[in-house]
PDB file of C-alpha atoms in Angstrom:
ATOM      1  CA  MET V   1      -0.673  10.460  14.440  1.00  0.00           C
ATOM      2  CA  ALA V   2       1.672   8.691  12.112  1.00  0.00           C
ATOM      3  CA  GLU V   3       3.104   5.382  13.048  1.00  0.00           C
ATOM      4  CA  VAL V   4       6.856   5.051  13.517  1.00  0.00           C
ATOM      5  CA  GLU V   5       7.744   1.447  14.288  1.00  0.00           C
ATOM      6  CA  GLU V   6      10.700   0.677  16.532  1.00  0.00           C
ATOM      7  CA  GLU V   7      12.029  -2.537  17.988  1.00  0.00           C
ATOM      8  CA  LYS V   8      10.449  -1.947  21.380  1.00  0.00           C
ATOM      9  CA  GLY V   9       7.274  -0.127  20.556  1.00  0.00           C
ATOM     10  CA  VAL V  10       5.393   2.389  18.494  1.00  0.00           C
ATOM     11  CA  GLN V  11       5.563   6.177  18.697  1.00  0.00           C
ATOM     12  CA  PHE V  12       2.921   8.583  17.411  1.00  0.00           C
ATOM     13  CA  PHE V  13       3.337  12.101  16.053  1.00  0.00           C
ATOM     14  CA  SER V  14       1.038  14.618  14.371  1.00  0.00           C
ATOM     15  CA  ARG V  15       2.672  18.054  14.457  1.00  0.00           C
ATOM     16  CA  ASP V  16       6.232  17.722  13.215  1.00  0.00           C
ATOM     17  CA  PHE V  17       5.775  20.870  11.088  1.00  0.00           C
ATOM     18  CA  GLU V  18       3.146  23.497  10.342  1.00  0.00           C
ATOM     19  CA  TRP V  19       0.922  22.830   7.345  1.00  0.00           C
ATOM     20  CA  GLU V  20       0.781  26.567   6.559  1.00  0.00           C
ATOM     21  CA  ARG V  21       4.577  26.664   6.223  1.00  0.00           C
ATOM     22  CA  LEU V  22       4.489  23.770   3.753  1.00  0.00           C
ATOM     23  CA  ARG V  23       1.692  25.476   1.793  1.00  0.00           C
ATOM     24  CA  ASP V  24       3.751  28.657   1.505  1.00  0.00           C
ATOM     25  CA  GLU V  25       6.776  26.686   0.272  1.00  0.00           C
ATOM     26  CA  VAL V  26       4.721  24.970  -2.425  1.00  0.00           C
ATOM     27  CA  GLU V  27       3.094  28.212  -3.550  1.00  0.00           C
ATOM     28  CA  ARG V  28       6.508  29.862  -3.938  1.00  0.00           C
ATOM     29  CA  ASP V  29       7.985  26.970  -5.924  1.00  0.00           C
ATOM     30  CA  PRO V  30       7.480  27.525  -9.696  1.00  0.00           C
ATOM     31  CA  LEU V  31       8.029  23.815 -10.352  1.00  0.00           C
ATOM     32  CA  SER V  32       4.957  23.007  -8.271  1.00  0.00           C
ATOM     33  CA  SER V  33       2.657  25.541  -9.905  1.00  0.00           C
ATOM     34  CA  TYR V  34       0.715  22.924 -11.890  1.00  0.00           C
ATOM     35  CA  HIS V  35      -0.530  21.398  -8.637  1.00  0.00           C
ATOM     36  CA  LEU V  36      -2.265  24.689  -7.804  1.00  0.00           C
ATOM     37  CA  SER V  37      -3.768  25.649 -11.150  1.00  0.00           C
ATOM     38  CA  PRO V  38      -7.395  24.888 -12.077  1.00  0.00           C
ATOM     39  CA  PHE V  39      -7.804  21.710 -14.057  1.00  0.00           C
ATOM     40  CA  PRO V  40      -9.085  22.334 -17.596  1.00  0.00           C
ATOM     41  CA  THR V  41     -12.110  20.315 -18.608  1.00  0.00           C
ATOM     42  CA  THR V  42     -13.675  19.953 -22.034  1.00  0.00           C
ATOM     43  CA  PRO V  43     -16.656  17.931 -23.291  1.00  0.00           C
ATOM     44  CA  SER V  44     -14.180  15.470 -24.835  1.00  0.00           C
ATOM     45  CA  SER V  45     -12.156  15.050 -21.636  1.00  0.00           C
ATOM     46  CA  PRO V  46     -12.254  11.453 -20.316  1.00  0.00           C
ATOM     47  CA  SER V  47     -14.028  10.948 -17.028  1.00  0.00           C
ATOM     48  CA  PRO V  48     -11.390  10.019 -14.421  1.00  0.00           C
ATOM     49  CA  GLY V  49     -11.795   6.728 -12.676  1.00  0.00           C
ATOM     50  CA  VAL V  50     -14.275   5.094 -15.039  1.00  0.00           C
ATOM     51  CA  ALA V  51     -12.537   1.787 -14.358  1.00  0.00           C
ATOM     52  CA  ASP V  52     -11.233   2.648 -10.886  1.00  0.00           C
ATOM     53  CA  ALA V  53     -12.736  -0.471  -9.256  1.00  0.00           C
ATOM     54  CA  ASP V  54     -11.092  -2.671 -11.901  1.00  0.00           C
ATOM     55  CA  ALA V  55      -7.778  -0.926 -11.256  1.00  0.00           C
ATOM     56  CA  TRP V  56      -8.019  -1.651  -7.529  1.00  0.00           C
ATOM     57  CA  ARG V  57      -8.946  -5.287  -8.196  1.00  0.00           C
ATOM     58  CA  SER V  58      -5.858  -5.581 -10.367  1.00  0.00           C
ATOM     59  CA  PHE V  59      -3.806  -3.877  -7.650  1.00  0.00           C
ATOM     60  CA  HIS V  60      -4.898  -6.400  -5.019  1.00  0.00           C
ATOM     61  CA  ARG V  61      -4.185  -9.306  -7.362  1.00  0.00           C
ATOM     62  CA  CYS V  62      -0.640  -8.005  -7.776  1.00  0.00           C
ATOM     63  CA  HIS V  63      -0.215  -7.540  -4.011  1.00  0.00           C
ATOM     64  CA  SER V  64      -2.083 -10.623  -2.830  1.00  0.00           C
ATOM     65  CA  THR V  65       0.670 -11.560  -0.365  1.00  0.00           C
ATOM     66  CA  GLY V  66      -0.454  -8.690   1.862  1.00  0.00           C
ATOM     67  CA  LYS V  67       3.120  -7.455   2.399  1.00  0.00           C
ATOM     68  CA  PHE V  68       2.350  -4.148   0.715  1.00  0.00           C
ATOM     69  CA  PHE V  69       0.228  -3.002   3.661  1.00  0.00           C
ATOM     70  CA  LYS V  70       1.307  -2.729   7.280  1.00  0.00           C
ATOM     71  CA  GLU V  71      -1.077  -3.196  10.166  1.00  0.00           C
ATOM     72  CA  ARG V  72      -2.405   0.216  11.190  1.00  0.00           C
ATOM     73  CA  ARG V  73      -1.636   0.064  14.888  1.00  0.00           C
ATOM     74  CA  TYR V  74      -2.177   3.801  15.291  1.00  0.00           C
ATOM     75  CA  ILE V  75      -5.946   3.407  14.765  1.00  0.00           C
ATOM     76  CA  LEU V  76      -6.785   2.891  18.439  1.00  0.00           C
ATOM     77  CA  LYS V  77      -4.540   5.785  19.442  1.00  0.00           C
ATOM     78  CA  GLU V  78      -6.260   8.127  17.016  1.00  0.00           C
ATOM     79  CA  PHE V  79      -9.783   6.829  17.563  1.00  0.00           C
ATOM     80  CA  PRO V  80     -10.010   5.714  21.232  1.00  0.00           C
ATOM     81  CA  GLU V  81     -13.811   5.827  21.008  1.00  0.00           C
ATOM     82  CA  LEU V  82     -13.588   2.328  19.523  1.00  0.00           C
ATOM     83  CA  ILE V  83     -12.407   0.862  22.828  1.00  0.00           C
ATOM     84  CA  VAL V  84     -13.655   3.141  25.624  1.00  0.00           C
ATOM     85  CA  CYS V  85     -17.264   2.012  25.359  1.00  0.00           C
ATOM     86  CA  ASP V  86     -18.241  -0.736  27.818  1.00  0.00           C
ATOM     87  CA  ALA V  87     -21.046  -2.090  25.642  1.00  0.00           C
ATOM     88  CA  SER V  88     -20.630  -4.241  22.552  1.00  0.00           C
ATOM     89  CA  ILE V  89     -20.259  -2.236  19.345  1.00  0.00           C
ATOM     90  CA  SER V  90     -20.559  -2.761  15.618  1.00  0.00           C
ATOM     91  CA  VAL V  91     -18.198  -1.264  13.032  1.00  0.00           C
ATOM     92  CA  LEU V  92     -18.342  -1.001   9.251  1.00  0.00           C
ATOM     93  CA  GLU V  93     -14.907  -0.755   7.613  1.00  0.00           C
ATOM     94  CA  VAL V  94     -15.448   0.751   4.149  1.00  0.00           C
ATOM     95  CA  GLY V  95     -12.768  -0.380   1.702  1.00  0.00           C
ATOM     96  CA  CYS V  96     -11.102  -2.838   4.060  1.00  0.00           C
ATOM     97  CA  GLY V  97      -8.369  -3.997   1.685  1.00  0.00           C
ATOM     98  CA  ASN V  98      -6.397  -6.841   3.228  1.00  0.00           C
ATOM     99  CA  GLY V  99      -7.526  -6.093   6.788  1.00  0.00           C
ATOM    100  CA  SER V 100      -4.747  -3.808   8.022  1.00  0.00           C
ATOM    101  CA  THR V 101      -7.258  -1.643   9.905  1.00  0.00           C
ATOM    102  CA  VAL V 102      -9.524  -4.499  10.977  1.00  0.00           C
ATOM    103  CA  LEU V 103      -6.903  -6.480  12.904  1.00  0.00           C
ATOM    104  CA  PRO V 104      -5.978  -3.938  15.610  1.00  0.00           C
ATOM    105  CA  ILE V 105      -9.676  -3.228  16.213  1.00  0.00           C
ATOM    106  CA  LEU V 106     -10.502  -6.910  16.629  1.00  0.00           C
ATOM    107  CA  ARG V 107      -7.599  -7.334  19.036  1.00  0.00           C
ATOM    108  CA  SER V 108      -8.692  -4.408  21.206  1.00  0.00           C
ATOM    109  CA  LYS V 109     -11.963  -5.826  22.588  1.00  0.00           C
ATOM    110  CA  GLN V 110     -13.847  -9.105  22.661  1.00  0.00           C
ATOM    111  CA  ASP V 111     -17.237  -7.493  22.041  1.00  0.00           C
ATOM    112  CA  ILE V 112     -16.528  -5.680  18.773  1.00  0.00           C
ATOM    113  CA  ILE V 113     -18.131  -6.988  15.578  1.00  0.00           C
ATOM    114  CA  ILE V 114     -16.740  -5.742  12.262  1.00  0.00           C
ATOM    115  CA  TYR V 115     -18.478  -5.730   8.903  1.00  0.00           C
ATOM    116  CA  ALA V 116     -15.976  -5.017   6.141  1.00  0.00           C
ATOM    117  CA  CYS V 117     -16.551  -4.371   2.459  1.00  0.00           C
ATOM    118  CA  ASP V 118     -14.292  -4.045  -0.554  1.00  0.00           C
ATOM    119  CA  CYS V 119     -14.682  -4.146  -4.338  1.00  0.00           C
ATOM    120  CA  SER V 120     -11.922  -6.768  -4.605  1.00  0.00           C
ATOM    121  CA  GLN V 121     -12.618 -10.402  -3.788  1.00  0.00           C
ATOM    122  CA  LYS V 122      -8.874 -11.022  -3.673  1.00  0.00           C
ATOM    123  CA  ALA V 123      -8.537  -8.372  -0.957  1.00  0.00           C
ATOM    124  CA  LEU V 124     -11.407  -9.888   1.035  1.00  0.00           C
ATOM    125  CA  ASP V 125      -9.850 -13.350   0.758  1.00  0.00           C
ATOM    126  CA  LYS V 126      -6.562 -11.995   2.095  1.00  0.00           C
ATOM    127  CA  ALA V 127      -8.323 -10.136   4.903  1.00  0.00           C
ATOM    128  CA  GLY V 128     -10.116 -13.301   5.953  1.00  0.00           C
ATOM    129  CA  GLU V 129      -6.832 -15.206   5.866  1.00  0.00           C
ATOM    130  CA  MET V 130      -5.024 -12.596   7.963  1.00  0.00           C
ATOM    131  CA  VAL V 131      -7.828 -12.427  10.532  1.00  0.00           C
ATOM    132  CA  THR V 132      -7.998 -16.210  10.885  1.00  0.00           C
ATOM    133  CA  THR V 133      -4.213 -16.514  11.101  1.00  0.00           C
ATOM    134  CA  ALA V 134      -4.051 -13.882  13.845  1.00  0.00           C
ATOM    135  CA  ASP V 135      -6.676 -15.590  16.009  1.00  0.00           C
ATOM    136  CA  LEU V 136      -9.221 -18.250  15.057  1.00  0.00           C
ATOM    137  CA  THR V 137     -11.817 -16.672  17.344  1.00  0.00           C
ATOM    138  CA  PHE V 138     -11.687 -13.422  15.347  1.00  0.00           C
ATOM    139  CA  ARG V 139     -13.580 -15.009  12.459  1.00  0.00           C
ATOM    140  CA  ASP V 140     -16.704 -15.133  14.640  1.00  0.00           C
ATOM    141  CA  ARG V 141     -16.646 -11.325  14.829  1.00  0.00           C
ATOM    142  CA  PHE V 142     -15.523 -10.502  11.301  1.00  0.00           C
ATOM    143  CA  TYR V 143     -17.944 -10.397   8.354  1.00  0.00           C
ATOM    144  CA  PRO V 144     -16.420  -9.345   5.003  1.00  0.00           C
ATOM    145  CA  PHE V 145     -18.664  -8.825   1.990  1.00  0.00           C
ATOM    146  CA  LEU V 146     -18.057  -7.921  -1.651  1.00  0.00           C
ATOM    147  CA  HIS V 147     -19.379  -4.451  -2.413  1.00  0.00           C
ATOM    148  CA  ASP V 148     -18.418  -1.537  -4.675  1.00  0.00           C
ATOM    149  CA  PHE V 149     -19.354   1.281  -2.312  1.00  0.00           C
ATOM    150  CA  SER V 150     -18.489   3.951  -4.892  1.00  0.00           C
ATOM    151  CA  ILE V 151     -21.565   3.132  -7.007  1.00  0.00           C
ATOM    152  CA  ASP V 152     -23.842   0.842  -4.958  1.00  0.00           C
ATOM    153  CA  LYS V 153     -25.922   1.479  -1.851  1.00  0.00           C
ATOM    154  CA  PHE V 154     -25.106  -0.492   1.278  1.00  0.00           C
ATOM    155  CA  PRO V 155     -27.198  -3.661   1.814  1.00  0.00           C
ATOM    156  CA  ASP V 156     -30.360  -3.344   3.898  1.00  0.00           C
ATOM    157  CA  TRP V 157     -29.238  -5.690   6.648  1.00  0.00           C
ATOM    158  CA  LEU V 158     -26.599  -3.168   7.788  1.00  0.00           C
ATOM    159  CA  LEU V 159     -29.447  -0.897   8.935  1.00  0.00           C
ATOM    160  CA  CYS V 160     -30.815  -3.360  11.449  1.00  0.00           C
ATOM    161  CA  THR V 161     -29.275  -4.440  14.750  1.00  0.00           C
ATOM    162  CA  VAL V 162     -31.195  -7.729  14.788  1.00  0.00           C
ATOM    163  CA  CYS V 163     -30.331  -8.505  11.177  1.00  0.00           C
ATOM    164  CA  GLN V 164     -26.650  -7.703  11.781  1.00  0.00           C
ATOM    165  CA  ARG V 165     -26.442 -10.305  14.505  1.00  0.00           C
ATOM    166  CA  SER V 166     -28.419 -13.034  12.732  1.00  0.00           C
ATOM    167  CA  SER V 167     -28.413 -12.546   8.978  1.00  0.00           C
ATOM    168  CA  PRO V 168     -24.684 -13.072   8.335  1.00  0.00           C
ATOM    169  CA  ARG V 169     -25.077 -16.584   9.687  1.00  0.00           C
ATOM    170  CA  LYS V 170     -28.177 -17.413   7.619  1.00  0.00           C
ATOM    171  CA  LYS V 171     -27.821 -18.932   4.198  1.00  0.00           C
ATOM    172  CA  PHE V 172     -30.182 -16.559   2.406  1.00  0.00           C
ATOM    173  CA  ILE V 173     -28.109 -13.522   3.401  1.00  0.00           C
ATOM    174  CA  PHE V 174     -24.543 -14.777   3.298  1.00  0.00           C
ATOM    175  CA  THR V 175     -22.690 -17.748   4.648  1.00  0.00           C
ATOM    176  CA  GLN V 176     -19.083 -18.596   5.372  1.00  0.00           C
ATOM    177  CA  ASP V 177     -17.077 -21.060   3.355  1.00  0.00           C
ATOM    178  CA  ALA V 178     -14.428 -23.381   4.785  1.00  0.00           C
ATOM    179  CA  ASN V 179     -11.922 -20.537   4.917  1.00  0.00           C
ATOM    180  CA  GLY V 180     -14.207 -18.238   6.853  1.00  0.00           C
ATOM    181  CA  GLN V 181     -15.034 -16.096   3.814  1.00  0.00           C
ATOM    182  CA  CYS V 182     -18.559 -14.687   3.741  1.00  0.00           C
ATOM    183  CA  LEU V 183     -20.598 -15.421   0.635  1.00  0.00           C
ATOM    184  CA  ILE V 184     -23.276 -12.960  -0.421  1.00  0.00           C
ATOM    185  CA  GLY V 185     -26.790 -14.224  -0.999  1.00  0.00           C
ATOM    186  CA  SER V 186     -29.499 -11.573  -0.669  1.00  0.00           C
ATOM    187  CA  ASN V 187     -29.594  -7.967   0.477  1.00  0.00           C
ATOM    188  CA  LYS V 188     -33.005  -8.390   2.135  1.00  0.00           C
ATOM    189  CA  PRO V 189     -33.072  -8.120   5.946  1.00  0.00           C
ATOM    190  CA  ALA V 190     -33.855 -11.245   7.933  1.00  0.00           C
ATOM    191  CA  CYS V 191     -36.848  -9.714   9.647  1.00  0.00           C
ATOM    192  CA  LEU V 192     -39.824  -8.162   7.930  1.00  0.00           C
ATOM    193  CA  GLU V 193     -41.115  -6.022  10.800  1.00  0.00           C
ATOM    194  CA  ALA V 194     -40.386  -2.335  10.302  1.00  0.00           C
ATOM    195  CA  GLU V 195     -39.743  -1.665  13.999  1.00  0.00           C
ATOM    196  CA  CYS V 196     -36.833  -4.115  13.919  1.00  0.00           C
ATOM    197  CA  CYS V 197     -34.870  -2.171  11.354  1.00  0.00           C
ATOM    198  CA  SER V 198     -34.323   0.982  13.366  1.00  0.00           C
ATOM    199  CA  GLY V 199     -30.815   0.212  14.546  1.00  0.00           C
ATOM    200  CA  GLY V 200     -27.658   0.711  12.555  1.00  0.00           C
ATOM    201  CA  LEU V 201     -23.938   0.732  13.230  1.00  0.00           C
ATOM    202  CA  ASP V 202     -22.017   2.396  16.030  1.00  0.00           C
ATOM    203  CA  PHE V 203     -19.025   3.307  13.840  1.00  0.00           C
ATOM    204  CA  VAL V 204     -18.091   3.620  10.183  1.00  0.00           C
ATOM    205  CA  THR V 205     -14.420   3.921   9.238  1.00  0.00           C
ATOM    206  CA  LEU V 206     -13.095   5.566   6.072  1.00  0.00           C
ATOM    207  CA  ILE V 207      -9.349   5.034   6.351  1.00  0.00           C
ATOM    208  CA  PHE V 208      -7.454   5.994   3.162  1.00  0.00           C
ATOM    209  CA  THR V 209     -10.532   4.976   1.201  1.00  0.00           C
ATOM    210  CA  LEU V 210     -12.389   8.059  -0.018  1.00  0.00           C
ATOM    211  CA  SER V 211      -9.332   9.358  -1.892  1.00  0.00           C
ATOM    212  CA  ALA V 212      -9.307   6.195  -4.003  1.00  0.00           C
ATOM    213  CA  ILE V 213     -12.563   6.963  -5.822  1.00  0.00           C
ATOM    214  CA  PRO V 214     -13.438   9.729  -8.312  1.00  0.00           C
ATOM    215  CA  PHE V 215     -14.215  13.052  -6.656  1.00  0.00           C
ATOM    216  CA  GLN V 216     -17.691  13.235  -8.198  1.00  0.00           C
ATOM    217  CA  ARG V 217     -18.713  10.041  -6.367  1.00  0.00           C
ATOM    218  CA  MET V 218     -17.523  11.080  -2.910  1.00  0.00           C
ATOM    219  CA  SER V 219     -20.710  12.835  -1.799  1.00  0.00           C
ATOM    220  CA  PHE V 220     -22.714   9.678  -2.594  1.00  0.00           C
ATOM    221  CA  VAL V 221     -20.380   7.541  -0.474  1.00  0.00           C
ATOM    222  CA  VAL V 222     -20.467   9.929   2.492  1.00  0.00           C
ATOM    223  CA  ALA V 223     -24.275  10.121   2.339  1.00  0.00           C
ATOM    224  CA  GLU V 224     -24.477   6.312   2.264  1.00  0.00           C
ATOM    225  CA  CYS V 225     -22.273   6.110   5.355  1.00  0.00           C
ATOM    226  CA  MET V 226     -24.734   8.370   7.137  1.00  0.00           C
ATOM    227  CA  THR V 227     -27.647   6.024   6.341  1.00  0.00           C
ATOM    228  CA  VAL V 228     -26.107   2.987   8.075  1.00  0.00           C
ATOM    229  CA  LEU V 229     -25.038   4.769  11.276  1.00  0.00           C
ATOM    230  CA  LYS V 230     -27.137   4.840  14.400  1.00  0.00           C
ATOM    231  CA  PRO V 231     -28.264   8.283  15.576  1.00  0.00           C
ATOM    232  CA  GLY V 232     -25.232   9.521  17.504  1.00  0.00           C
ATOM    233  CA  GLY V 233     -22.930   7.082  15.689  1.00  0.00           C
ATOM    234  CA  LEU V 234     -19.454   8.183  14.592  1.00  0.00           C
ATOM    235  CA  LEU V 235     -17.666   8.197  11.262  1.00  0.00           C
ATOM    236  CA  LEU V 236     -13.884   8.001  11.666  1.00  0.00           C
ATOM    237  CA  PHE V 237     -11.899   9.502   8.792  1.00  0.00           C
ATOM    238  CA  ARG V 238      -8.236   9.546   7.803  1.00  0.00           C
ATOM    239  CA  ASP V 239      -6.879  10.186   4.315  1.00  0.00           C
ATOM    240  CA  TYR V 240      -4.302  11.996   2.194  1.00  0.00           C
ATOM    241  CA  GLY V 241      -3.982  15.737   2.830  1.00  0.00           C
ATOM    242  CA  LEU V 242      -3.249  18.613   0.500  1.00  0.00           C
ATOM    243  CA  PHE V 243       0.480  18.974  -0.311  1.00  0.00           C
ATOM    244  CA  ASP V 244       1.381  15.536   0.991  1.00  0.00           C
ATOM    245  CA  MET V 245       4.724  14.351  -0.347  1.00  0.00           C
ATOM    246  CA  THR V 246       3.069  11.841  -2.671  1.00  0.00           C
ATOM    247  CA  MET V 247       0.964  14.587  -4.271  1.00  0.00           C
ATOM    248  CA  LEU V 248       3.999  16.726  -4.997  1.00  0.00           C
ATOM    249  CA  ARG V 249       5.775  13.757  -6.605  1.00  0.00           C
ATOM    250  CA  PHE V 250       3.092  13.295  -9.276  1.00  0.00           C
ATOM    251  CA  PRO V 251       4.134  14.700 -12.670  1.00  0.00           C
ATOM    252  CA  SER V 252       1.705  16.991 -14.462  1.00  0.00           C
ATOM    253  CA  GLU V 253       0.741  14.330 -17.012  1.00  0.00           C
ATOM    254  CA  GLN V 254      -0.732  12.145 -14.241  1.00  0.00           C
ATOM    255  CA  ARG V 255      -3.080  14.880 -13.128  1.00  0.00           C
ATOM    256  CA  VAL V 256      -6.688  13.963 -14.001  1.00  0.00           C
ATOM    257  CA  GLY V 257      -8.566  16.570 -11.983  1.00  0.00           C
ATOM    258  CA  PHE V 258      -8.144  19.333  -9.437  1.00  0.00           C
ATOM    259  CA  ARG V 259      -6.001  17.712  -6.695  1.00  0.00           C
ATOM    260  CA  GLU V 260      -6.766  14.354  -8.337  1.00  0.00           C
ATOM    261  CA  TYR V 261      -4.111  12.078  -9.840  1.00  0.00           C
ATOM    262  CA  ILE V 262      -3.845   8.672 -11.457  1.00  0.00           C
ATOM    263  CA  ARG V 263      -1.022   6.260 -10.694  1.00  0.00           C
ATOM    264  CA  LEU V 264       0.685   4.208 -13.373  1.00  0.00           C
ATOM    265  CA  ASP V 265      -1.345   1.163 -12.313  1.00  0.00           C
ATOM    266  CA  GLY V 266      -4.605   3.026 -12.969  1.00  0.00           C
ATOM    267  CA  THR V 267      -5.606   3.629  -9.337  1.00  0.00           C
ATOM    268  CA  LEU V 268      -6.692   7.099  -8.268  1.00  0.00           C
ATOM    269  CA  SER V 269      -5.511   9.355  -5.475  1.00  0.00           C
ATOM    270  CA  TYR V 270      -7.159  12.573  -4.288  1.00  0.00           C
ATOM    271  CA  PHE V 271      -5.605  14.993  -1.790  1.00  0.00           C
ATOM    272  CA  PHE V 272      -7.991  16.682   0.642  1.00  0.00           C
ATOM    273  CA  SER V 273      -8.088  20.167   2.080  1.00  0.00           C
ATOM    274  CA  LEU V 274      -9.973  20.642   5.345  1.00  0.00           C
ATOM    275  CA  ASP V 275     -12.619  22.702   3.568  1.00  0.00           C
ATOM    276  CA  ILE V 276     -13.387  19.963   1.061  1.00  0.00           C
ATOM    277  CA  VAL V 277     -13.720  17.335   3.807  1.00  0.00           C
ATOM    278  CA  ARG V 278     -15.908  19.665   5.867  1.00  0.00           C
ATOM    279  CA  ASN V 279     -18.179  20.418   2.916  1.00  0.00           C
ATOM    280  CA  LEU V 280     -18.559  16.731   2.034  1.00  0.00           C
ATOM    281  CA  PHE V 281     -19.541  15.624   5.528  1.00  0.00           C
ATOM    282  CA  LEU V 282     -21.594  18.606   6.629  1.00  0.00           C
ATOM    283  CA  GLY V 283     -23.353  18.500   3.272  1.00  0.00           C
ATOM    284  CA  ALA V 284     -24.460  14.950   4.093  1.00  0.00           C
ATOM    285  CA  GLY V 285     -25.809  16.063   7.475  1.00  0.00           C
ATOM    286  CA  PHE V 286     -22.929  15.081   9.752  1.00  0.00           C
ATOM    287  CA  ILE V 287     -21.791  17.085  12.781  1.00  0.00           C
ATOM    288  CA  GLU V 288     -18.073  17.915  12.808  1.00  0.00           C
ATOM    289  CA  LEU V 289     -16.325  16.837  16.023  1.00  0.00           C
ATOM    290  CA  GLU V 290     -12.667  16.916  14.948  1.00  0.00           C
ATOM    291  CA  LEU V 291     -10.939  17.964  11.747  1.00  0.00           C
ATOM    292  CA  GLU V 292      -7.244  18.748  11.348  1.00  0.00           C
ATOM    293  CA  TYR V 293      -4.112  18.190   9.311  1.00  0.00           C
ATOM    294  CA  CYS V 294      -1.594  15.667  10.627  1.00  0.00           C
ATOM    295  CA  CYS V 295       1.871  16.814   9.552  1.00  0.00           C
ATOM    296  CA  VAL V 296       4.536  14.169   9.991  1.00  0.00           C
ATOM    297  CA  ILE V 297       8.194  13.937   9.036  1.00  0.00           C
ATOM    298  CA  SER V 298       8.919  10.375   7.939  1.00  0.00           C
ATOM    299  CA  VAL V 299      12.512   9.216   7.544  1.00  0.00           C
ATOM    300  CA  ASN V 300      13.610   6.654   4.957  1.00  0.00           C
ATOM    301  CA  ARG V 301      15.718   4.179   6.907  1.00  0.00           C
ATOM    302  CA  ARG V 302      17.937   3.311   3.953  1.00  0.00           C
ATOM    303  CA  SER V 303      18.666   6.755   2.525  1.00  0.00           C
ATOM    304  CA  GLY V 304      18.040   8.861   5.609  1.00  0.00           C
ATOM    305  CA  LYS V 305      15.896  11.200   3.488  1.00  0.00           C
ATOM    306  CA  LYS V 306      13.191  13.116   5.340  1.00  0.00           C
ATOM    307  CA  MET V 307       9.712  13.191   3.814  1.00  0.00           C
ATOM    308  CA  GLN V 308       6.896  15.567   4.739  1.00  0.00           C
ATOM    309  CA  ARG V 309       3.652  13.630   5.003  1.00  0.00           C
ATOM    310  CA  VAL V 310       0.237  15.253   5.340  1.00  0.00           C
ATOM    311  CA  TRP V 311      -2.931  13.441   6.307  1.00  0.00           C
ATOM    312  CA  VAL V 312      -6.388  14.653   7.251  1.00  0.00           C
ATOM    313  CA  HIS V 313      -7.866  13.369  10.500  1.00  0.00           C
ATOM    314  CA  GLY V 314     -11.575  13.727  11.183  1.00  0.00           C
ATOM    315  CA  LYS V 315     -14.434  12.564  13.390  1.00  0.00           C
ATOM    316  CA  PHE V 316     -18.026  13.183  12.386  1.00  0.00           C
ATOM    317  CA  GLN V 317     -21.273  12.293  14.124  1.00  0.00           C
ATOM    318  CA  ARG V 318     -24.719  11.460  12.859  1.00  0.00           C
ATOM    319  CA  PRO V 319     -27.154  13.781  14.664  1.00  0.00           C
ATOM    320  CA  ILE V 320     -29.115  12.151  17.457  1.00  0.00           C
ATOM    321  CA  LEU V 321     -32.232  14.029  16.411  1.00  0.00           C
ATOM    322  CA  SER V 322     -33.214  14.621  12.811  1.00  0.00           C
ATOM    323  CA  THR V 323     -33.729  18.119  11.450  1.00  0.00           C
ATOM    324  CA  ALA V 324     -37.448  17.387  11.220  1.00  0.00           C
ATOM    325  CA  SER V 325     -37.581  16.410  14.892  1.00  0.00           C
ATOM    326  CA  LEU V 326     -35.778  19.578  15.952  1.00  0.00           C
ATOM    327  CA  SER V 327     -38.138  21.825  13.988  1.00  0.00           C
ATOM    328  CA  SER V 328     -41.347  20.183  15.223  1.00  0.00           C
TER     329      SER V 328
END
């Protein structure tokens, strides 16, 4: 499930080693004990991630060239549901960054429309630039909008199929400037009839996004993702897993919570166990379709050093029938 780029193609792996073996190694290592211990909290302890959105805005300003991120070409391999459907589909990319996930999806089919949000305008500008540079026709199917999903509800027009198709092109919702960037106007849906707004999105993607916000806000984000999906719609999830190499590299002083760390630039990183992911999504009402660790050995081309990477892969579905419907 990881991407290993070669001159003549891309190879994908997901089971280079057993996660349980890595867990046992970490638990036996006294130098790693602080990663396992409960995190002490006191009334005077600072709340982690108070300025996390500002930190990510600063991050994207520093990496505005887009070279920091590689295009995630493994997305279609891991989530083939995006391309097997014959009908047109709509996708919400939550925390799109510079568009590294958006591009391979847009390339895959002509009848995919992507709505993409991020808290950083600089990231959205770069995403729009990358999409337009890749193919001018992509801009007609790509609608980025500024939104801090960690604290704000999604706009109403995402709930409505009719509004999705029309509102982004109407001035009072949001319009595109000369560079193809969408400009936010109002969150009100284009149509006022209640029966119109019964649609929603076919897919929501959370790709290395949820780990970037404080743990206490995650349940809100997952619940919001549920609200904008159609009944039967899928949420596609991929993020950092427990005992990933990057987690084990964090020194104890950068630990700000249980399995939660802060980088030197102020951005957050959380490392998920399967149980935590399951509890978050099932607690919001999702149905679990797939959930597993992806354990990949990555090799540094310069040093030849092998690195054990762990990611969590998941697919979750919004129930077709509500609990109330099933009980009636």
